[in-house]
Amino acid sequence: MAANVLVVEDEPAILELIAVNLEQAGFHVLRATDAESALRLIGEALPDLMLIDWMLPALSGIELVRRLRREERTRALPLILLTARGAEVDKVLGLEAGADDYVTKPFSPRELVARLRAVLRRRRPEVGEEVLEAGGLRLDPAARRVLVQGRVVALGPTEFRLLHFFMTHPERVHSRPQLLDRVWGDHVFVEERTVDVHVRRLRAALEPHGLSGLIQTVRGAGYRFSVQMAQDA
Amino acid sequence: MAANVLVVEDEPAILELIAVNLEQAGFHVLRATDAESALRLIGEALPDLMLIDWMLPALSGIELVRRLRREERTRALPLILLTARGAEVDKVLGLEAGADDYVTKPFSPRELVARLRAVLRRRRPEVGEEVLEAGGLRLDPAARRVLVQGRVVALGPTEFRLLHFFMTHPERVHSRPQLLDRVWGDHVFVEERTVDVHVRRLRAALEPHGLSGLIQTVRGAGYRFSVQMAQDA
DNA sequence: CGAAATGGTGACGGTTTCGTGACAATTCAT
DNA sequence: ATGAATTGTCACGAAACCGTCACCATTTCG
């Protein structure tokens, strides 16, 4: 989720101001003070989004936008332009050049972050939204809902994510550390036994619907979601 | 591609100036010097876009905009307002009344043409104007009205838009940022919790009509409009 | 057989999230 | 201009959720 944002702004003070705000919002910020160094940075690795000042030395912001749009590799790169207040015309020209959005200076940090997120969200074509079916279960990620024979299974957020992971990685054993990594996130630190508790809660939620044995304990190894082995004593 | 543009401007010299510029840019220009003759022209044939001066004799430009937005036939008609320089309030009022954009006088021909093209490009799609029915609700976008069993449901503007969005995207969870994005608009910045309040108001408005459970909260994720499963704990 | 290891289970605070009522600011119609 | 309606924000409390622990059952292995 930590998106890389490349900020191109020639005024060092403003650049830092923006960078600090974005980093506080959880973004990873790359800095550039002119278009050329920005292009150089892009050459190494594509960021997830670019924030470009309208006024830049040498190659102007809008020129940079146009150039990025011409290149195949950077064509789909989300771009946001920073324009000075009152430059109404610039907005139109900027959007025509191919920017995804613009922010007028001065701006509030909240507004900037909101715009950023909006653009990032819009560009992503929602991956992993297919409905999953296995072992009589029907999990719909978009609706965030689990059904078994038309009946809704009541699940908490963590249980839902856990089941989601199990269903996307069935028929194999996952250790507790692995589950913590994939379901809780690699930055979270919780006890391994917490997994046990949530597995139990998930089992308890499935039981009333006649489903049991789907999640199996592999002693000394971890847990496994299995449709095949679901019916044994 | 030669779009018909109806220009409403009471000052003959300015009207001609605009007309000449637009025609040079390839538009077909219709002229009117007051709101009434403009309405008469529209009665015969709808233009593709209207350029309306703020100050008009008798019926003012903003009144004309409001009136056009009320009529079903002209609701989707792209409108651009011409305002005097520095009249910041006018801009807000104009956009609120339903104009798609505004241009401040004096303006450069190039700017005017750019705005016109921009507005035409993102012309309102006629889709999403058909009557929606779901879960005992009947929503008419054109009439901006919601019925349940013939009875009118009293909704504020925001609640209406919220319900409209829900009904056009049912059976899936929408996060608060997503809802702010789609219902409030990209360029509005309000607290996320504001969504909660409006969801509550919407629920409160539906309840007296025997409808409950249609809008479900999904803890940690957002809200969901669901017709099926509307009756569970 | 007994000790150690492993996992199931129930319960308990702490935290997060959401519903709700109130409020001030603003807009709109009269 | 006055009053009604709408909107965004906040504070408070209820409820849901989470992580942890203690305790017990079962398995493993000396």
Coordinates of C-alpha atoms (C1' of nucleotides) in Angstrom, one line a residue:
Chain A
M1 CA 0.0 0.0 0.0
A2 CA 3.0 2.3 0.5
A3 CA 3.0 4.0 -2.9
N4 CA 6.1 5.7 -4.3
V5 CA 5.5 9.3 -5.2
L6 CA 8.0 11.3 -7.2
V7 CA 7.7 15.0 -6.5
V8 CA 9.2 17.5 -9.0
E9 CA 9.4 21.0 -7.6
D10 CA 12.2 23.4 -8.0
E11 CA 11.6 25.4 -4.8
P12 CA 13.5 23.4 -2.1
A13 CA 11.3 24.7 0.8
I14 CA 8.1 23.8 -0.9
L15 CA 9.5 20.5 -2.0
E16 CA 10.3 19.6 1.6
L17 CA 7.0 20.8 2.8
I18 CA 5.2 18.5 0.4
A19 CA 7.5 15.6 1.1
V20 CA 7.0 15.8 4.8
N21 CA 3.3 15.8 4.5
L22 CA 3.2 12.9 2.1
E23 CA 5.6 10.8 4.2
Q24 CA 3.5 11.4 7.2
A25 CA 0.5 10.1 5.2
G26 CA 2.4 6.9 4.5
F27 CA 3.8 7.5 1.1
H28 CA 7.4 6.9 0.1
V29 CA 8.7 10.1 -1.5
L30 CA 11.3 10.6 -4.2
R31 CA 12.5 14.1 -4.9
A32 CA 13.6 16.0 -8.0
T33 CA 14.2 19.7 -8.5
D34 CA 14.0 19.7 -12.2
A35 CA 12.5 17.8 -15.1
E36 CA 15.8 16.3 -16.2
S37 CA 16.7 14.7 -12.9
A38 CA 13.1 13.5 -12.7
L39 CA 13.4 11.8 -16.0
R40 CA 16.7 10.2 -14.9
L41 CA 15.0 8.9 -11.8
I42 CA 12.2 7.4 -13.8
G43 CA 14.7 5.7 -16.0
E44 CA 15.7 3.6 -13.0
A45 CA 12.4 2.8 -11.6
L46 CA 8.8 3.9 -12.3
P47 CA 7.1 5.5 -9.3
D48 CA 3.4 4.9 -8.7
L49 CA 2.5 8.6 -9.1
M50 CA 4.1 11.9 -10.0
L51 CA 3.5 15.3 -8.6
I52 CA 4.8 17.9 -10.9
D53 CA 5.1 21.7 -10.4
W54 CA 3.9 23.8 -13.3
M55 CA 6.8 26.2 -13.2
L56 CA 10.2 24.4 -13.6
P57 CA 13.5 25.7 -14.9
A58 CA 14.5 24.6 -18.4
L59 CA 11.8 22.0 -19.2
S60 CA 8.5 23.2 -17.8
G61 CA 6.1 21.0 -16.0
I62 CA 3.6 20.8 -18.8
E63 CA 6.3 20.0 -21.2
L64 CA 7.3 17.2 -18.9
V65 CA 3.7 15.9 -18.8
R66 CA 3.5 15.9 -22.6
R67 CA 6.7 14.1 -22.9
L68 CA 5.7 11.4 -20.4
R69 CA 2.5 10.9 -22.2
R70 CA 4.3 10.3 -25.5
E71 CA 6.4 7.5 -24.1
E72 CA 4.9 4.1 -24.1
R73 CA 6.4 3.2 -20.8
T74 CA 5.1 6.2 -18.9
R75 CA 1.8 6.7 -20.7
A76 CA -0.3 5.2 -17.9
L77 CA 1.6 6.9 -15.1
P78 CA -0.7 8.9 -12.9
L79 CA 0.3 12.6 -13.0
I80 CA -0.9 15.5 -10.8
L81 CA 0.1 19.1 -11.7
L82 CA 0.8 21.8 -9.2
T83 CA -0.4 25.2 -10.4
A84 CA -0.4 28.7 -9.0
R85 CA -3.6 30.1 -7.7
G86 CA -5.8 31.9 -10.2
A87 CA -4.1 30.4 -13.2
E88 CA -7.4 29.1 -14.5
V89 CA -6.2 28.6 -18.0
D90 CA -3.4 26.4 -16.8
K91 CA -5.9 23.9 -15.4
V92 CA -7.4 23.4 -18.8
L93 CA -4.1 23.3 -20.6
G94 CA -2.7 20.9 -18.0
L95 CA -5.6 18.5 -18.3
E96 CA -5.4 18.7 -22.0
A97 CA -1.8 17.8 -21.9
G98 CA -2.7 14.6 -20.1
A99 CA -2.5 15.3 -16.4
D100 CA -4.9 13.3 -14.3
D101 CA -5.6 16.1 -11.8
Y102 CA -4.3 19.4 -10.7
V103 CA -3.8 21.1 -7.3
T104 CA -3.7 24.8 -6.9
K105 CA -1.2 26.4 -4.6
P106 CA -1.5 27.1 -1.8
F107 CA -3.2 23.8 -0.8
S108 CA -4.0 22.1 2.4
P109 CA -2.1 18.9 3.2
R110 CA -5.3 17.1 3.6
E111 CA -6.5 18.1 0.1
L112 CA -3.2 17.1 -1.4
V113 CA -3.3 13.7 0.1
A114 CA -6.9 13.2 -0.8
R115 CA -6.2 14.0 -4.4
L116 CA -3.3 11.7 -4.5
R117 CA -5.3 8.8 -3.1
A118 CA -8.2 9.6 -5.5
V119 CA -6.0 9.4 -8.5
L120 CA -4.2 6.3 -7.3
R121 CA -7.5 4.6 -6.6
R122 CA -9.0 5.5 -10.0
R123 CA -6.1 4.1 -11.9
R124 CA -6.1 0.7 -10.3
P125 CA -8.4 -1.7 -12.1
E126 CA -9.3 -3.6 -9.0
V127 CA -7.4 -6.8 -9.1
G128 CA -8.4 -9.9 -7.2
E129 CA -12.1 -9.2 -7.3
E130 CA -13.3 -12.5 -8.7
V131 CA -15.8 -14.5 -6.7
L132 CA -14.1 -17.5 -5.1
E133 CA -15.9 -20.8 -4.7
A134 CA -14.7 -23.8 -2.8
G135 CA -16.0 -26.5 -0.5
G136 CA -19.5 -25.1 -0.5
L137 CA -18.3 -21.6 0.3
R138 CA -18.8 -18.6 -1.9
L139 CA -16.6 -15.6 -1.1
D140 CA -17.2 -12.3 -2.9
P141 CA -14.4 -9.8 -2.3
A142 CA -16.2 -6.9 -3.9
A143 CA -19.2 -7.4 -1.7
R144 CA -17.0 -8.4 1.2
R145 CA -19.4 -11.2 1.9
V146 CA -19.3 -15.0 2.4
L147 CA -22.3 -17.2 1.5
V148 CA -23.0 -20.8 2.0
Q149 CA -26.1 -22.0 0.2
G150 CA -27.5 -18.5 0.1
R151 CA -27.0 -17.9 3.8
V152 CA -24.7 -15.1 5.0
V153 CA -21.8 -16.2 7.1
A154 CA -21.0 -13.6 9.8
L155 CA -17.3 -12.9 9.8
G156 CA -15.2 -10.2 11.4
P157 CA -12.7 -8.3 9.3
T158 CA -9.7 -10.5 10.2
E159 CA -11.6 -13.7 9.8
F160 CA -12.7 -12.5 6.4
R161 CA -9.1 -11.8 5.3
L162 CA -8.0 -15.1 6.8
L163 CA -10.6 -17.1 4.9
H164 CA -9.9 -15.1 1.8
F165 CA -6.2 -16.0 2.0
F166 CA -7.0 -19.7 2.6
M167 CA -9.3 -19.8 -0.4
T168 CA -6.8 -18.2 -2.6
H169 CA -4.1 -20.6 -1.4
P170 CA -5.9 -23.9 -0.8
E171 CA -4.5 -27.4 -0.4
R172 CA -1.3 -26.4 1.3
V173 CA 0.0 -25.8 4.7
H174 CA 0.7 -22.4 6.0
S175 CA 2.8 -21.8 9.1
R176 CA 1.8 -19.3 11.7
P177 CA 4.5 -16.8 10.7
Q178 CA 3.4 -17.1 7.1
L179 CA -0.2 -16.4 8.0
L180 CA 0.8 -13.5 10.1
D181 CA 2.8 -12.2 7.2
R182 CA 0.1 -12.5 4.6
V183 CA -3.0 -11.9 6.5
W184 CA -2.0 -9.4 9.2
G185 CA 0.8 -7.8 7.2
D186 CA 4.6 -7.9 7.6
H187 CA 4.8 -4.8 9.7
V188 CA 2.5 -6.0 12.4
F189 CA 3.8 -7.8 15.4
V190 CA 1.5 -10.1 17.3
E191 CA 1.8 -13.4 19.0
E192 CA 1.8 -16.5 16.9
R193 CA -0.9 -18.0 19.0
T194 CA -3.2 -15.2 17.9
V195 CA -3.5 -17.1 14.6
D196 CA -4.9 -20.1 16.6
V197 CA -7.6 -17.9 18.1
H198 CA -8.7 -16.5 14.8
V199 CA -8.7 -20.0 13.2
R200 CA -11.0 -21.1 15.9
R201 CA -13.3 -18.1 15.4
L202 CA -13.4 -18.8 11.7
R203 CA -14.2 -22.5 12.4
A204 CA -16.9 -21.5 14.8
A205 CA -18.5 -19.2 12.2
L206 CA -18.6 -21.9 9.6
E207 CA -19.9 -24.7 11.9
P208 CA -23.5 -23.5 12.2
H209 CA -23.7 -23.8 8.4
G210 CA -22.7 -27.4 8.4
L211 CA -19.2 -26.8 7.3
S212 CA -16.4 -28.4 9.3
G213 CA -13.1 -29.9 8.6
L214 CA -12.3 -27.3 5.9
I215 CA -9.5 -25.8 7.9
Q216 CA -7.2 -28.5 9.2
T217 CA -4.5 -28.4 11.8
V218 CA -1.2 -29.8 10.8
R219 CA 0.6 -30.4 14.0
G220 CA 3.9 -28.7 14.3
A221 CA 3.5 -27.0 10.9
G222 CA 0.4 -24.8 10.7
Y223 CA -3.0 -24.8 9.1
R224 CA -4.4 -25.9 5.8
F225 CA -7.5 -25.1 3.9
S226 CA -8.5 -28.2 2.0
V227 CA -11.7 -29.2 0.2
Q228 CA -10.5 -32.7 -0.6
M229 CA -9.7 -33.8 2.9
A230 CA -12.7 -32.1 4.5
Q231 CA -14.6 -35.3 5.2
D232 CA -12.5 -37.5 7.6
A233 CA -12.8 -38.3 11.2
Chain B
M1 CA -17.5 17.5 -35.3
A2 CA -18.8 21.0 -36.1
A3 CA -20.6 21.6 -32.8
N4 CA -23.5 24.1 -32.5
V5 CA -22.9 26.7 -29.9
L6 CA -25.6 29.1 -28.7
V7 CA -24.1 32.3 -27.4
V8 CA -26.3 34.5 -25.2
E9 CA -24.8 37.9 -24.7
D10 CA -26.6 41.3 -24.6
E11 CA -23.7 43.5 -25.7
P12 CA -23.7 43.2 -29.6
A13 CA -20.0 44.0 -29.9
I14 CA -18.9 41.3 -27.5
L15 CA -21.3 38.9 -29.0
E16 CA -19.8 39.4 -32.4
L17 CA -16.3 39.1 -31.1
I18 CA -17.1 35.8 -29.5
A19 CA -18.9 34.5 -32.5
V20 CA -16.2 35.4 -34.9
N21 CA -13.6 33.6 -32.8
L22 CA -15.7 30.5 -32.4
E23 CA -16.5 30.3 -36.0
Q24 CA -12.8 30.6 -36.8
A25 CA -12.2 27.7 -34.5
G26 CA -14.7 25.6 -36.5
F27 CA -17.8 26.0 -34.4
H28 CA -21.3 26.8 -35.8
V29 CA -22.6 29.8 -33.8
L30 CA -26.1 30.7 -32.9
R31 CA -26.8 34.1 -31.4
A32 CA -29.2 35.5 -28.8
T33 CA -29.1 38.8 -27.0
D34 CA -31.4 37.9 -24.2
A35 CA -32.7 34.9 -22.2
E36 CA -36.1 34.8 -23.8
S37 CA -35.0 34.6 -27.4
A38 CA -32.4 32.0 -26.3
L39 CA -35.2 29.9 -24.9
R40 CA -37.1 30.3 -28.1
L41 CA -34.2 29.1 -30.1
I42 CA -33.7 26.1 -27.9
G43 CA -37.4 25.3 -28.4
E44 CA -36.7 24.7 -32.1
A45 CA -33.4 22.7 -31.8
L46 CA -31.0 21.9 -29.0
P47 CA -27.5 23.2 -29.5
D48 CA -24.5 21.1 -28.4
L49 CA -23.4 23.8 -25.9
M50 CA -24.4 27.2 -24.5
L51 CA -22.3 30.1 -23.6
I52 CA -24.2 32.4 -21.3
D53 CA -23.4 35.9 -20.1
W54 CA -23.9 36.5 -16.4
M55 CA -25.5 39.9 -16.9
L56 CA -28.5 39.8 -19.1
P57 CA -31.6 42.1 -19.2
A58 CA -34.8 40.8 -17.7
L59 CA -33.9 37.2 -16.9
S60 CA -30.3 37.0 -15.7
G61 CA -27.8 34.4 -16.9
I62 CA -27.8 32.5 -13.7
E63 CA -31.6 32.3 -13.6
L64 CA -31.4 31.0 -17.1
V65 CA -29.0 28.3 -16.0
R66 CA -31.2 27.2 -13.2
R67 CA -34.2 27.1 -15.4
L68 CA -32.4 25.0 -18.0
R69 CA -31.3 22.6 -15.3
R70 CA -34.8 22.2 -14.1
E71 CA -36.2 21.2 -17.5
E72 CA -35.8 17.5 -18.3
R73 CA -35.0 18.2 -21.9
T74 CA -32.1 20.6 -21.3
R75 CA -30.7 19.1 -18.1
A76 CA -27.7 17.5 -19.8
L77 CA -27.0 20.5 -22.0
P78 CA -23.4 21.7 -21.4
L79 CA -23.3 25.3 -20.1
I80 CA -20.5 27.8 -19.7
L81 CA -21.0 31.0 -17.9
L82 CA -19.3 34.3 -18.7
T83 CA -18.6 36.3 -15.6
A84 CA -16.9 39.7 -14.9
R85 CA -13.4 39.6 -13.7
G86 CA -12.8 39.0 -10.0
A87 CA -16.4 38.1 -9.2
E88 CA -15.4 35.1 -7.2
V89 CA -18.8 34.7 -5.7
D90 CA -20.3 34.5 -9.2
K91 CA -18.2 31.5 -10.0
V92 CA -19.4 29.6 -7.1
L93 CA -23.0 30.5 -7.6
G94 CA -22.7 29.7 -11.3
L95 CA -21.3 26.3 -10.7
E96 CA -23.7 25.6 -8.0
A97 CA -26.6 26.5 -10.3
G98 CA -25.4 23.9 -12.7
A99 CA -23.0 25.5 -15.1
D100 CA -20.3 23.2 -16.3
D101 CA -17.6 25.9 -16.4
Y102 CA -17.1 29.6 -16.3
V103 CA -14.9 32.0 -18.1
T104 CA -14.0 35.4 -16.7
K105 CA -14.0 38.5 -18.9
P106 CA -11.9 39.6 -20.5
F107 CA -10.6 36.4 -21.9
S108 CA -8.3 35.3 -24.6
P109 CA -9.9 33.6 -27.7
R110 CA -7.6 30.6 -27.2
E111 CA -8.7 30.2 -23.6
L112 CA -12.3 30.4 -24.5
V113 CA -11.9 27.7 -27.2
A114 CA -10.0 25.5 -24.9
R115 CA -12.7 25.6 -22.3
L116 CA -15.3 24.9 -24.8
R117 CA -13.5 21.9 -26.1
A118 CA -12.9 20.6 -22.6
V119 CA -16.6 20.9 -21.7
L120 CA -17.7 19.2 -24.9
R121 CA -15.3 16.4 -24.4
R122 CA -16.6 15.5 -21.0
R123 CA -20.2 15.9 -22.1
R124 CA -22.6 14.4 -19.7
P125 CA -23.5 10.9 -20.7
E126 CA -27.1 10.3 -21.1
V127 CA -26.7 7.0 -19.3
G128 CA -27.7 7.0 -15.7
E129 CA -30.8 8.9 -16.5
E130 CA -33.1 5.9 -16.6
V131 CA -35.4 5.1 -13.7
L132 CA -33.8 2.7 -11.2
E133 CA -35.8 0.1 -9.3
A134 CA -34.4 -2.1 -6.5
G135 CA -35.5 -3.4 -3.1
G136 CA -38.9 -1.8 -3.3
L137 CA -37.4 1.6 -4.2
R138 CA -38.0 3.5 -7.4
L139 CA -35.6 6.3 -8.1
D140 CA -36.1 8.7 -11.0
P141 CA -32.9 10.6 -11.7
A142 CA -34.5 13.0 -14.1
A143 CA -37.3 14.0 -11.7
R144 CA -34.9 13.8 -8.8
R145 CA -37.5 11.8 -6.9
V146 CA -37.7 8.6 -5.0
L147 CA -40.9 6.6 -4.5
V148 CA -41.7 3.6 -2.4
Q149 CA -45.1 2.1 -3.2
G150 CA -46.3 5.4 -4.7
R151 CA -45.2 7.4 -1.7
V152 CA -42.6 10.1 -2.1
V153 CA -39.5 9.7 0.1
A154 CA -38.2 13.0 1.4
L155 CA -34.5 13.3 0.6
G156 CA -32.0 16.0 0.7
P157 CA -29.8 16.5 -2.4
T158 CA -26.8 14.7 -0.9
E159 CA -28.9 11.9 0.4
F160 CA -30.4 11.6 -3.1
R161 CA -27.0 11.4 -4.8
L162 CA -25.9 8.9 -2.2
L163 CA -28.8 6.6 -2.8
H164 CA -28.5 7.1 -6.5
F165 CA -24.9 5.9 -6.3
F166 CA -25.8 3.0 -4.1
M167 CA -28.5 1.8 -6.5
T168 CA -26.2 2.0 -9.5
H169 CA -23.6 0.1 -7.7
P170 CA -25.4 -2.4 -5.5
E171 CA -24.2 -5.6 -3.9
R172 CA -20.7 -4.3 -3.2
V173 CA -18.9 -2.6 -0.5
H174 CA -17.8 1.0 -0.9
S175 CA -15.3 2.6 1.4
R176 CA -15.8 6.0 2.8
P177 CA -13.1 7.6 0.6
Q178 CA -14.7 5.9 -2.5
L179 CA -18.1 7.3 -1.5
L180 CA -16.7 10.8 -1.0
D181 CA -15.0 10.5 -4.4
R182 CA -18.1 9.4 -6.3
V183 CA -20.9 11.1 -4.4
W184 CA -19.3 14.3 -3.2
G185 CA -16.9 14.7 -6.1
D186 CA -13.1 14.6 -6.4
H187 CA -12.7 18.2 -5.6
V188 CA -14.6 18.4 -2.4
F189 CA -12.8 17.7 0.9
V190 CA -14.8 16.7 3.9
E191 CA -14.3 14.4 6.8
E192 CA -14.8 10.7 6.2
R193 CA -17.2 10.5 9.1
T194 CA -19.5 12.8 7.2
V195 CA -20.4 9.8 5.1
D196 CA -21.7 8.1 8.3
V197 CA -24.0 10.9 9.1
H198 CA -25.5 11.0 5.6
V199 CA -25.9 7.2 5.6
R200 CA -27.7 7.6 8.9
R201 CA -30.0 10.3 7.4
L202 CA -30.7 8.2 4.4
R203 CA -31.6 5.3 6.6
A204 CA -33.8 7.5 8.7
A205 CA -35.6 8.7 5.6
L206 CA -36.3 5.1 4.4
E207 CA -37.3 3.7 7.7
P208 CA -40.8 5.3 7.9
H209 CA -41.6 3.5 4.6
G210 CA -40.8 0.1 6.0
L211 CA -37.5 -0.2 4.4
S212 CA -34.6 -1.1 6.6
G213 CA -31.5 -3.1 6.2
L214 CA -31.0 -2.0 2.6
I215 CA -27.8 -0.1 3.5
Q216 CA -25.5 -2.3 5.5
T217 CA -22.4 -1.2 7.3
V218 CA -19.4 -3.5 6.8
R219 CA -17.2 -2.9 9.7
G220 CA -13.7 -1.7 8.8
A221 CA -14.6 -1.5 5.1
G222 CA -17.5 0.8 4.4
Y223 CA -21.2 0.5 3.4
R224 CA -23.1 -1.7 1.1
F225 CA -26.4 -1.4 -0.7
S226 CA -27.9 -4.8 -0.9
V227 CA -31.3 -6.0 -1.9
Q228 CA -30.8 -9.6 -1.1
M229 CA -30.1 -10.4 2.5
A230 CA -31.7 -7.2 3.6
Q231 CA -33.2 -9.1 6.5
D232 CA -30.4 -10.4 8.7
A233 CA -28.9 -9.5 11.9
Chain C
dC1 C1' 4.4 -44.2 31.8
dG2 C1' 5.3 -39.5 32.6
dA3 C1' 7.0 -35.1 31.0
dA4 C1' 7.2 -31.9 27.5
dA5 C1' 5.2 -29.9 23.5
dT6 C1' 1.4 -28.5 20.9
dG7 C1' -3.0 -26.9 20.1
dG8 C1' -8.2 -26.0 21.5
dT9 C1' -11.1 -23.2 24.3
dG10 C1' -13.2 -19.7 27.1
dA11 C1' -12.8 -15.4 29.1
dC12 C1' -11.1 -10.7 29.8
dG13 C1' -9.4 -5.7 29.1
dG14 C1' -8.2 -2.4 25.6
dT15 C1' -8.9 -0.4 21.4
dT16 C1' -11.2 0.7 17.3
dT17 C1' -15.2 1.6 14.9
dC18 C1' -19.8 3.1 14.3
dG19 C1' -24.4 5.1 15.6
dT20 C1' -26.5 9.0 17.3
dG21 C1' -27.9 13.5 18.8
dA22 C1' -26.7 18.2 18.9
dC23 C1' -24.8 22.4 16.9
dA24 C1' -23.2 26.2 14.0
dA25 C1' -22.8 27.8 9.4
dT26 C1' -24.8 28.2 5.1
dT27 C1' -28.3 28.1 1.6
dC28 C1' -32.9 28.6 -0.1
dA29 C1' -37.5 29.9 -0.5
dT30 C1' -40.9 32.9 0.9
Chain D
dA1 C1' -35.4 39.8 5.7
dT2 C1' -37.0 35.9 8.1
dG3 C1' -37.5 31.1 8.8
dA4 C1' -37.0 26.5 7.0
dA5 C1' -33.8 23.2 5.1
dT6 C1' -29.4 21.4 4.3
dT7 C1' -24.7 20.4 5.4
dG8 C1' -20.3 19.3 7.7
dT9 C1' -18.4 18.6 12.2
dC10 C1' -18.0 17.1 16.8
dA11 C1' -18.6 14.6 21.3
dC12 C1' -20.4 10.9 23.6
dG13 C1' -21.6 6.2 24.3
dA14 C1' -22.5 1.5 22.6
dA15 C1' -21.0 -2.3 20.3
dA16 C1' -17.8 -5.0 17.8
dC17 C1' -13.4 -6.5 17.4
dC18 C1' -8.7 -7.8 18.6
dG19 C1' -4.8 -9.7 21.1
dT20 C1' -3.5 -12.0 25.1
dC21 C1' -3.6 -15.1 28.7
dA22 C1' -4.7 -19.1 31.7
dC23 C1' -6.2 -23.5 31.7
dC24 C1' -7.1 -28.0 29.7
dA25 C1' -6.9 -31.9 26.3
dT26 C1' -4.2 -34.3 23.2
dT27 C1' -0.1 -35.9 21.1
dT28 C1' 4.8 -36.9 21.1
dC29 C1' 8.8 -38.7 22.8
dG30 C1' 12.2 -39.8 26.4

